[in-house]
Each structure stands twice: as structure tokens, then as C-alpha cells.
Amino acid sequence: QVQLVESGGGLVQPGGSLRLSCVASGMIIGFNTMGWYRQAPGKQRELVADITAGGGTSSADSVKGRFTISRDNTKNTVYLQMNSLKPEDTAVYYCNSRHIYSRAEYWGQGTQVTVSS
């Protein structure tokens, strides 16, 4: 019923850009905090950026100034604009949703981002 579907991942050269999208169904994201996480091989999953129901954002120090999270509640979609990509950004990127009242949490299936020459 509840589903998060990511798209936009792929292979990009260092310095390039990519925009990830996450479309939610079975929920109204206007009542949810939305986030992007990533996990590289052999490493723990880490928060990249999130955005609250009220529009406040936070991001990891490693991506500040390069990545921007945004949401379009009319489209039930959250985005991650990634600029100036580096090889160390290579990871599987996951969309996350948490309802502000019920605390129910959902994850997308992940999308691979590879930054390489």
C-alpha cells in the first residue's frame, strides 16, 4: 500500500550533476518528514539530507553546498539535487519517510549513484 519509488540514479563523471526523485504513494507526505540516506559498501547507512513537514532542512557536512533537498507536496515527491559530485558520493541512495504523528517509517528500494571517470 505505502510505497516510495526512487528514480534518477546512474553513472556520472566527477563534477557532474544528478537529480534524484522519490514519489510516495499510499500516504500524504505533507504530514511526513522526508529524507535521503546513502550506504556505500562496507559502511553504515548515513543521513544525507532531510526536510520536515514545515520545510526545514538539514544536511550532512560532507554534502553542504553541493546537495539540496526539496519537496513538492502537490506531486507527493521529494527531490535531491546533487551537484559537483565526487567519487566518494558513490553509494546506494535511499528515500525515507516518517509520519509526524504515527511515527510510521518507510523506505524506498534504493537507487545506485556511481561517480567515476
Coordinates of N, CA and C in Angstrom, one line a residue, residues 4 10 14 20-21 80 85 89 92 99 110:
L4 N 7.5 4.0 -1.7 CA 8.4 5.0 -2.1 C 9.2 4.5 -3.3
G10 N 22.3 6.8 -11.4 CA 23.1 6.4 -12.6 C 24.5 6.6 -12.5
P14 N 33.0 12.7 -12.2 CA 33.2 13.7 -11.2 C 33.0 15.1 -11.7
L20 N 17.8 13.2 -8.0 CA 17.1 12.0 -7.6 C 15.6 12.4 -7.2
S21 N 14.7 11.6 -7.6 CA 13.3 11.8 -7.2 C 12.8 10.7 -6.4
L80 N 16.4 15.2 -4.5 CA 17.7 15.5 -4.1 C 18.5 16.0 -5.3
L85 N 29.6 16.5 -8.0 CA 29.7 15.1 -7.5 C 31.1 14.6 -7.4
D89 N 30.9 10.1 -3.2 CA 29.5 10.2 -3.2 C 28.9 8.9 -3.7
V92 N 24.5 3.6 -2.7 CA 23.1 3.4 -2.9 C 22.3 4.4 -2.1
H99 N 6.1 9.6 9.4 CA 4.9 10.3 9.7 C 5.0 11.1 11.0
G110 N 16.0 1.9 -3.0 CA 17.3 2.4 -3.2 C 17.6 2.6 -4.7

